[in-house]
Short mmCIF file of C-alpha atoms and ligand atoms in Angstrom, two decimals:
data_model
loop_
_atom_site.label_atom_id
_atom_site.label_comp_id
_atom_site.label_asym_id
_atom_site.label_seq_id
_atom_site.Cartn_x
_atom_site.Cartn_y
_atom_site.Cartn_z
CA MET Z 1 9.04 -0.76 23.37
CA ALA Z 2 9.44 -0.05 19.63
CA PHE Z 3 10.19 3.39 18.27
CA ASP Z 4 9.61 4.59 14.72
CA ALA Z 5 12.53 6.02 12.76
CA PRO Z 6 13.82 9.06 14.68
CA ASP Z 7 12.37 12.37 13.64
CA SER Z 8 14.47 15.53 13.55
CA MET Z 9 13.73 16.37 17.18
CA SER Z 10 14.64 13.01 18.64
CA VAL Z 11 18.21 13.07 17.32
CA ARG Z 12 20.58 15.68 18.68
CA MET Z 13 21.14 18.78 16.60
CA PRO Z 14 24.70 18.32 15.21
CA LEU Z 15 25.45 22.01 15.68
CA GLU Z 16 24.50 22.08 19.35
CA GLU Z 17 26.09 18.68 19.98
CA TRP Z 18 29.41 20.08 18.72
CA PHE Z 19 29.03 23.07 21.05
CA ASP Z 20 28.18 20.84 23.96
CA ARG Z 21 31.20 18.61 23.32
CA TYR Z 22 33.88 21.26 22.91
CA GLN Z 23 32.90 24.78 23.96
CA TYR Z 24 33.96 24.38 27.58
CA ALA Z 25 37.10 22.43 26.70
CA VAL Z 26 38.77 25.06 24.48
CA THR Z 27 40.66 28.26 25.21
CA SER Z 28 40.00 30.09 21.92
CA ASN Z 29 36.38 30.01 20.86
CA ILE Z 30 36.35 31.52 17.38
CA GLY Z 31 33.07 29.89 16.35
CA GLU Z 32 30.58 31.49 18.76
CA SER Z 33 27.83 33.70 17.36
CA ALA Z 34 27.59 36.15 20.26
CA VAL Z 35 29.68 38.89 21.77
CA THR Z 36 31.54 37.94 24.96
CA SER Z 37 29.08 37.17 27.71
CA LEU Z 38 28.48 39.69 30.44
CA SER Z 39 28.12 38.92 34.13
CA LEU Z 40 25.85 40.51 36.71
CA ALA Z 41 28.70 42.85 37.69
CA ASP Z 42 28.59 44.41 34.19
CA LEU Z 43 24.89 45.27 34.35
CA PRO Z 44 22.97 48.26 35.69
CA LEU Z 45 21.34 46.26 38.50
CA SER Z 46 20.36 47.06 42.04
CA ALA Z 47 21.77 44.19 44.11
CA GLU Z 48 19.13 44.86 46.73
CA GLU Z 49 16.26 44.71 44.24
CA LEU Z 50 17.68 41.52 42.74
CA TRP Z 51 18.04 39.96 46.19
CA LYS Z 52 14.42 40.64 47.05
CA LEU Z 53 12.93 39.56 43.71
CA PRO Z 54 10.12 37.09 44.42
CA LEU Z 55 11.00 33.82 42.64
CA ARG Z 56 7.42 33.01 41.76
CA TYR Z 57 5.93 31.99 38.41
CA GLY Z 58 6.08 34.82 35.92
CA HIS Z 59 3.41 36.29 33.65
CA HIS Z 60 2.57 33.79 30.92
CA GLN Z 61 3.08 36.21 28.02
CA GLY Z 62 6.14 37.71 29.71
CA LEU Z 63 6.81 40.41 32.31
CA PRO Z 64 4.60 43.36 31.26
CA GLU Z 65 7.32 45.99 31.89
CA LEU Z 66 9.78 43.95 29.81
CA ARG Z 67 7.25 43.56 26.99
CA ALA Z 68 6.66 47.33 27.05
CA ALA Z 69 10.41 48.06 26.99
CA ILE Z 70 10.86 45.68 24.04
CA ALA Z 71 7.83 47.06 22.18
CA ALA Z 72 9.33 50.56 22.44
CA HIS Z 73 11.87 49.44 19.79
CA TYR Z 74 9.13 48.26 17.40
CA PRO Z 75 7.33 51.32 15.99
CA GLY Z 76 3.57 50.72 15.96
CA LEU Z 77 3.67 47.76 18.36
CA THR Z 78 2.63 47.63 22.02
CA ALA Z 79 3.39 45.31 24.93
CA GLU Z 80 0.39 43.21 23.85
CA ASP Z 81 2.21 42.34 20.61
CA ILE Z 82 5.22 40.80 22.37
CA VAL Z 83 5.60 37.25 23.74
CA VAL Z 84 8.73 36.74 25.84
CA THR Z 85 10.25 33.27 25.42
CA ALA Z 86 13.17 31.16 26.62
CA GLY Z 87 15.48 32.53 23.95
CA ALA Z 88 14.90 32.76 20.22
CA GLY Z 89 15.15 28.97 20.27
CA GLU Z 90 11.89 28.52 22.16
CA ALA Z 91 10.34 31.25 20.03
CA ILE Z 92 10.97 29.15 16.90
CA VAL Z 93 9.67 25.97 18.53
CA VAL Z 94 6.37 27.52 19.62
CA LEU Z 95 5.91 29.24 16.26
CA ALA Z 96 6.52 26.04 14.31
CA THR Z 97 4.27 24.10 16.68
CA VAL Z 98 1.42 26.55 16.33
CA LEU Z 99 1.73 27.24 12.61
CA LEU Z 100 2.54 23.80 11.21
CA ASN Z 101 1.16 20.30 11.05
CA GLY Z 102 1.42 17.30 8.71
CA ARG Z 103 -0.56 19.04 5.98
CA SER Z 104 1.48 22.25 6.04
CA ARG Z 105 4.21 23.57 3.84
CA ALA Z 106 7.17 25.56 5.12
CA VAL Z 107 9.75 27.45 3.08
CA VAL Z 108 12.98 28.19 4.91
CA GLU Z 109 15.94 30.14 3.67
CA HIS Z 110 19.05 27.99 3.96
CA PRO Z 111 21.61 28.01 5.51
CA THR Z 112 20.23 29.20 8.80
CA TYR Z 113 19.96 28.20 12.43
CA PRO Z 114 18.84 24.55 12.09
CA THR Z 115 15.86 24.78 14.46
CA LEU Z 116 14.15 26.84 11.76
CA TYR Z 117 13.91 23.81 9.46
CA LEU Z 118 14.37 20.85 11.83
CA VAL Z 119 11.34 21.66 13.98
CA PRO Z 120 9.08 22.23 10.94
CA ARG Z 121 10.27 18.84 9.61
CA SER Z 122 9.48 17.20 12.92
CA ARG Z 123 5.96 18.63 12.73
CA GLY Z 124 5.53 16.54 9.59
CA ALA Z 125 5.33 19.63 7.38
CA SER Z 126 6.81 19.50 3.91
CA VAL Z 127 9.85 21.78 4.12
CA GLU Z 128 11.41 23.44 1.10
CA LEU Z 129 14.86 24.93 1.64
CA LEU Z 130 15.37 28.13 -0.30
CA ARG Z 131 19.09 27.90 -1.03
CA LEU Z 132 21.31 30.93 -0.57
CA ARG Z 133 24.46 30.61 -2.63
CA PRO Z 134 27.97 32.04 -2.32
CA ASP Z 135 27.90 33.28 -5.95
CA ARG Z 136 24.95 35.51 -4.93
CA GLN Z 137 26.75 36.62 -1.73
CA TRP Z 138 24.43 34.25 0.20
CA ARG Z 139 21.53 36.62 -0.54
CA PRO Z 140 18.05 35.53 -1.60
CA ASP Z 141 16.92 35.83 -5.20
CA LEU Z 142 13.55 37.57 -5.12
CA GLU Z 143 12.28 35.67 -8.16
CA GLU Z 144 13.09 32.39 -6.39
CA VAL Z 145 11.26 33.64 -3.31
CA ARG Z 146 8.23 34.51 -5.43
CA ALA Z 147 8.27 31.13 -7.17
CA SER Z 148 8.61 29.22 -3.86
CA LEU Z 149 5.79 31.07 -2.18
CA ALA Z 150 3.48 30.82 -5.19
CA GLY Z 151 2.68 27.28 -4.07
CA GLY Z 152 1.39 28.67 -0.75
CA ALA Z 153 2.91 27.99 2.67
CA GLU Z 154 2.09 28.42 6.34
CA PHE Z 155 5.61 29.46 7.34
CA PHE Z 156 8.34 31.31 5.48
CA ALA Z 157 11.51 31.89 7.49
CA ILE Z 158 14.31 34.31 6.66
CA THR Z 159 17.36 35.24 8.74
CA HIS Z 160 19.33 38.46 8.08
CA PRO Z 161 21.92 39.26 9.22
CA ASN Z 162 22.35 35.59 8.48
CA ASN Z 163 23.79 32.85 10.61
CA PRO Z 164 26.13 31.28 9.50
CA THR Z 165 27.04 33.39 6.42
CA GLY Z 166 26.86 36.98 7.71
CA SER Z 167 24.78 37.94 4.66
CA MET Z 168 22.37 40.84 4.65
CA ILE Z 169 19.50 42.07 2.52
CA SER Z 170 18.73 45.69 1.82
CA GLU Z 171 15.65 47.42 3.22
CA ALA Z 172 14.18 47.54 -0.30
CA GLU Z 173 14.67 43.78 -0.67
CA LEU Z 174 13.14 43.14 2.74
CA ARG Z 175 10.12 45.24 1.79
CA SER Z 176 9.81 43.22 -1.43
CA VAL Z 177 10.02 39.94 0.51
CA VAL Z 178 7.31 41.19 2.89
CA ALA Z 179 5.11 42.16 -0.07
CA ILE Z 180 5.69 38.84 -1.87
CA ALA Z 181 4.76 36.89 1.29
CA ARG Z 182 1.72 39.09 1.91
CA ASP Z 183 0.46 38.72 -1.68
CA ALA Z 184 0.92 34.94 -1.47
CA GLY Z 185 -0.94 34.81 1.87
CA VAL Z 186 2.17 33.33 3.52
CA ARG Z 187 3.21 34.07 7.10
CA LEU Z 188 6.70 35.60 7.15
CA VAL Z 189 8.84 34.63 10.14
CA SER Z 190 11.89 36.88 10.26
CA ASP Z 191 14.60 35.71 12.62
CA GLU Z 192 16.20 39.00 13.66
CA THR Z 193 18.50 37.49 16.26
CA TYR Z 194 21.45 39.48 14.82
CA GLY Z 195 19.32 42.43 13.70
CA LEU Z 196 21.14 45.10 15.70
CA MET Z 197 24.63 44.07 14.66
CA THR Z 198 24.89 46.22 11.55
CA GLU Z 199 27.30 48.94 10.53
CA GLY Z 200 24.57 51.36 9.49
CA GLU Z 201 20.89 51.53 10.37
CA PRO Z 202 19.38 48.13 11.21
CA LEU Z 203 16.61 46.85 8.97
CA PRO Z 204 13.08 47.66 10.13
CA PRO Z 205 11.62 44.65 11.98
CA ALA Z 206 9.33 42.63 9.72
CA ALA Z 207 6.58 42.80 12.37
CA CYS Z 208 6.48 46.58 11.82
CA LEU Z 209 6.01 46.17 8.07
CA ASP Z 210 3.09 43.77 7.98
CA GLU Z 211 0.21 42.87 10.32
CA ARG Z 212 0.80 39.12 10.05
CA ALA Z 213 4.61 39.06 9.88
CA VAL Z 214 6.54 37.79 12.87
CA SER Z 215 9.88 39.04 14.19
CA ILE Z 216 12.06 36.99 16.53
CA SER Z 217 14.90 38.34 18.64
CA THR Z 218 16.91 37.58 21.76
CA MET Z 219 19.14 38.80 24.58
CA SER Z 220 21.71 36.16 23.63
CA LYS Z 221 23.85 37.67 20.89
CA THR Z 222 24.15 41.48 20.75
CA PHE Z 223 23.61 41.76 24.49
CA GLY Z 224 25.95 38.90 25.41
CA LEU Z 225 23.42 37.31 27.76
CA PRO Z 226 22.69 33.81 26.40
CA GLY Z 227 22.68 32.34 29.91
CA ILE Z 228 19.54 34.20 30.97
CA ARG Z 229 17.59 32.44 28.18
CA ILE Z 230 15.38 35.35 27.22
CA GLY Z 231 14.13 36.04 23.70
CA TRP Z 232 10.87 37.17 22.20
CA ILE Z 233 8.36 37.13 19.39
CA ALA Z 234 6.87 40.36 18.06
CA CYS Z 235 3.67 40.20 16.01
CA ARG Z 236 0.53 42.31 15.65
CA ASP Z 237 -1.70 39.32 14.96
CA ARG Z 238 -3.36 38.97 18.37
CA GLU Z 239 -4.90 35.59 17.57
CA LEU Z 240 -1.41 34.24 16.84
CA VAL Z 241 -0.15 35.79 20.09
CA ARG Z 242 -2.91 34.02 22.00
CA ARG Z 243 -2.02 30.68 20.40
CA LEU Z 244 1.70 31.17 21.11
CA VAL Z 245 0.99 31.76 24.79
CA ALA Z 246 -1.26 28.69 24.87
CA CYS Z 247 1.51 26.58 23.32
CA ARG Z 248 4.32 27.76 25.57
CA GLU Z 249 2.16 26.98 28.62
CA HIS Z 250 2.98 23.32 27.80
CA ILE Z 251 6.73 23.93 27.57
CA THR Z 252 8.14 26.48 30.00
CA ILE Z 253 4.77 27.84 31.27
CA THR Z 254 6.42 31.19 32.01
CA ASN Z 255 9.89 32.64 31.68
CA ASN Z 256 12.43 32.51 34.45
CA VAL Z 257 11.86 35.65 36.48
CA LEU Z 258 15.54 36.34 37.13
CA GLY Z 259 16.21 36.36 33.40
CA GLU Z 260 13.26 38.66 32.77
CA TYR Z 261 14.42 41.04 35.49
CA ILE Z 262 17.94 41.22 34.03
CA ALA Z 263 16.63 41.64 30.48
CA LEU Z 264 14.42 44.51 31.65
CA GLN Z 265 17.36 46.46 33.08
CA VAL Z 266 19.15 46.17 29.72
CA GLN Z 267 16.12 46.83 27.52
CA ARG Z 268 15.35 50.07 29.35
CA ASP Z 269 18.52 51.55 27.87
CA PRO Z 270 20.01 49.15 25.31
CA GLY Z 271 22.12 51.80 23.53
CA PRO Z 272 25.43 51.23 25.36
CA PHE Z 273 25.15 47.45 24.93
CA VAL Z 274 24.46 47.74 21.22
CA ALA Z 275 27.37 50.18 20.83
CA ARG Z 276 29.69 47.74 22.66
CA ALA Z 277 28.66 44.88 20.36
CA ARG Z 278 29.06 46.95 17.20
CA ALA Z 279 32.50 48.18 18.18
CA ARG Z 280 33.59 44.66 19.06
CA VAL Z 281 32.46 43.08 15.79
CA ALA Z 282 33.78 45.94 13.65
CA GLY Z 283 37.26 45.63 15.18
CA ASN Z 284 37.37 41.86 15.07
CA ARG Z 285 35.97 41.54 11.56
CA THR Z 286 39.03 43.23 10.08
CA VAL Z 287 41.28 40.78 11.97
CA VAL Z 288 39.40 37.81 10.47
CA ALA Z 289 39.33 39.42 7.02
CA ASP Z 290 43.07 39.88 7.10
CA VAL Z 291 43.70 36.21 7.82
CA VAL Z 292 41.13 34.84 5.37
CA ARG Z 293 42.23 37.07 2.50
CA ARG Z 294 45.90 36.23 2.93
CA HIS Z 295 45.60 32.49 3.30
CA PRO Z 296 45.75 30.65 -0.06
CA ARG Z 297 43.70 27.76 1.31
CA LEU Z 298 40.75 29.94 2.38
CA GLY Z 299 37.90 31.42 0.40
CA TRP Z 300 34.88 33.38 1.61
CA VAL Z 301 32.18 35.89 0.91
CA PRO Z 302 33.01 38.72 3.32
CA PRO Z 303 30.23 39.07 5.90
CA SER Z 304 28.05 42.18 5.52
CA ALA Z 305 26.62 42.25 9.05
CA GLY Z 306 26.21 40.19 12.19
CA VAL Z 307 28.94 38.37 14.05
CA VAL Z 308 29.75 35.29 11.96
CA ALA Z 309 31.11 34.35 8.55
CA LEU Z 310 31.37 31.15 6.55
CA PRO Z 311 34.81 30.65 4.98
CA TRP Z 312 35.72 27.44 3.19
CA ILE Z 313 38.90 25.45 2.67
CA VAL Z 314 39.47 25.59 -1.07
CA ASP Z 315 41.62 22.50 -1.61
CA ALA Z 316 40.49 20.00 1.02
CA THR Z 317 37.94 17.22 0.82
CA ASP Z 318 35.03 17.48 3.24
CA GLU Z 319 36.59 14.68 5.32
CA GLN Z 320 39.99 16.39 5.49
CA ALA Z 321 38.29 19.62 6.51
CA GLU Z 322 36.30 17.89 9.26
CA GLN Z 323 39.60 16.50 10.57
CA VAL Z 324 41.00 20.04 10.67
CA TYR Z 325 38.11 21.18 12.91
CA ARG Z 326 38.55 18.17 15.22
CA ASN Z 327 42.33 18.74 15.43
CA LEU Z 328 41.72 22.38 16.26
CA ALA Z 329 39.35 21.48 19.09
CA GLU Z 330 41.22 18.49 20.46
CA ASN Z 331 44.88 19.46 19.97
CA ARG Z 332 44.93 23.23 19.76
CA GLY Z 333 42.13 24.35 22.11
CA THR Z 334 40.41 26.20 19.26
CA PHE Z 335 36.75 26.07 18.40
CA VAL Z 336 35.26 26.69 14.95
CA VAL Z 337 31.89 25.34 13.86
CA PRO Z 338 31.78 22.74 11.05
CA ALA Z 339 29.14 23.71 8.52
CA SER Z 340 27.97 20.10 8.35
CA GLY Z 341 25.93 21.17 11.39
CA PHE Z 342 24.05 23.46 9.00
CA GLU Z 343 23.57 20.73 6.36
CA LEU Z 344 26.34 22.21 4.22
CA PRO Z 345 29.48 20.51 2.83
CA GLY Z 346 32.21 19.88 5.40
CA ARG Z 347 34.76 22.19 3.78
CA TYR Z 348 32.75 25.20 4.96
CA PHE Z 349 33.08 26.29 8.57
CA ARG Z 350 31.73 29.11 10.71
CA VAL Z 351 33.93 31.64 12.41
CA GLY Z 352 32.50 34.03 14.97
CA PHE Z 353 34.12 37.34 15.83
CA GLY Z 354 32.31 38.59 18.90
CA GLY Z 355 34.92 37.28 21.36
CA GLU Z 356 37.95 38.78 23.06
CA PRO Z 357 40.42 40.07 20.42
CA HIS Z 358 43.40 38.23 21.92
CA GLN Z 359 41.49 34.93 21.83
CA LEU Z 360 40.48 35.58 18.25
CA ARG Z 361 44.08 36.23 17.20
CA ALA Z 362 45.30 33.12 19.03
CA GLY Z 363 42.54 30.96 17.52
CA LEU Z 364 43.17 32.27 14.01
CA GLY Z 365 46.87 31.54 14.48
CA HIS Z 366 46.00 27.94 15.32
CA LEU Z 367 43.71 27.72 12.31
CA VAL Z 368 46.51 28.92 10.03
CA ALA Z 369 48.95 26.42 11.57
CA GLU Z 370 46.47 23.58 11.03
CA LEU Z 371 45.83 24.63 7.41
CA ASP Z 372 49.56 24.91 6.74
CA ALA Z 373 50.01 21.38 8.05
CA LEU Z 374 47.45 20.00 5.58
CA SER Z 375 49.21 17.95 2.94
C1 PLP B 401 19.32 32.68 13.86
C2 PLP B 401 19.22 32.15 15.24
N1 PLP B 401 18.01 31.97 15.81
C3 PLP B 401 17.87 31.50 17.05
C4 PLP B 401 18.96 31.15 17.81
C5 PLP B 401 18.76 30.66 19.22
O1 PLP B 401 19.25 31.64 20.10
P1 PLP B 401 18.80 31.78 21.62
O2 PLP B 401 17.83 30.69 21.93
O3 PLP B 401 20.04 31.73 22.44
O4 PLP B 401 18.16 33.14 21.73
C6 PLP B 401 20.24 31.27 17.27
C7 PLP B 401 21.44 30.86 18.03
O5 PLP B 401 22.53 30.73 17.54
C8 PLP B 401 20.37 31.79 15.96
O6 PLP B 401 21.56 31.94 15.37
#
């Protein structure tokens, strides 16, 4: 049987392939973009209720009580405006599937989580990457946004706090982006996966600022529950909601009911979980900052929010840098994420600071040793 050239969904995503190869083999994961995972013992669960939970198919749009608990954090939205998905990952796939085809145009802020541009590409859409640059603190230029959207598009994706750079935009800038997209008739898809990991007030969700805008979020990062695979889409456009449910009926049909049950217990009172994540990243960020600022081989734009940052090795070639990341994983049990997985030059790499402080210190020590050994 003959296959055409592989499209972006039939080759493995380099970022996730790297995770799959090394994340269970290392002792210091300083690349992960989530706070340390919780276990059932850490959650406000009734063991008896959990034991008796019927393991039947769930509701296709998501457990109604969970949708209501999520909607409570989106002023102006109701449970009907929420679609629960298998993580933010599935949320992006169903959105791109529903919104894009071979005649569509997508504009995607870059760098970002690769699914946001790889799935649009695989739909045959023409994808323009709106480049964030270190000399602008990895923040979007509103005039560039305006110019890109002037050509029209069916999908415009932004991610702040950003993965992998840790960049942020102000509320005023977000409101301008929403207005620019609205005036251009372009659907804004705001990936708010890291939205709660801010020092001050989080940004308002885009779905609360515009009828057609879409917000995406997840239990994976702030809540430390990636293994339950629960995320969601929030949007007031009911026709889009209907189409999203129709699409996901071909993928996962419903969510896994155990995951929905666990997410519900957390979403009923998320405050303590958010506080835990914020305290963790605030403490760890200063540890990373200390190492990056002191090391002559490292440069960076300090992260403004979220749980990751994107330093670079100032005096290495991309190949030498890639060797550093492999040495770290294979010889020193330390995991960072090469930025080549984000379609960026190899001298950039992602560090994540949501993990255990002692692991972070050990991993950073190994990074320094590896950099010092570079000729
Ligand atoms: C911006 C962003 N969106 C989506 C995802 C997918 O997350 P999940 O499917 O675990 O919710 C990630 C994971 O790293 C991410 O960084």
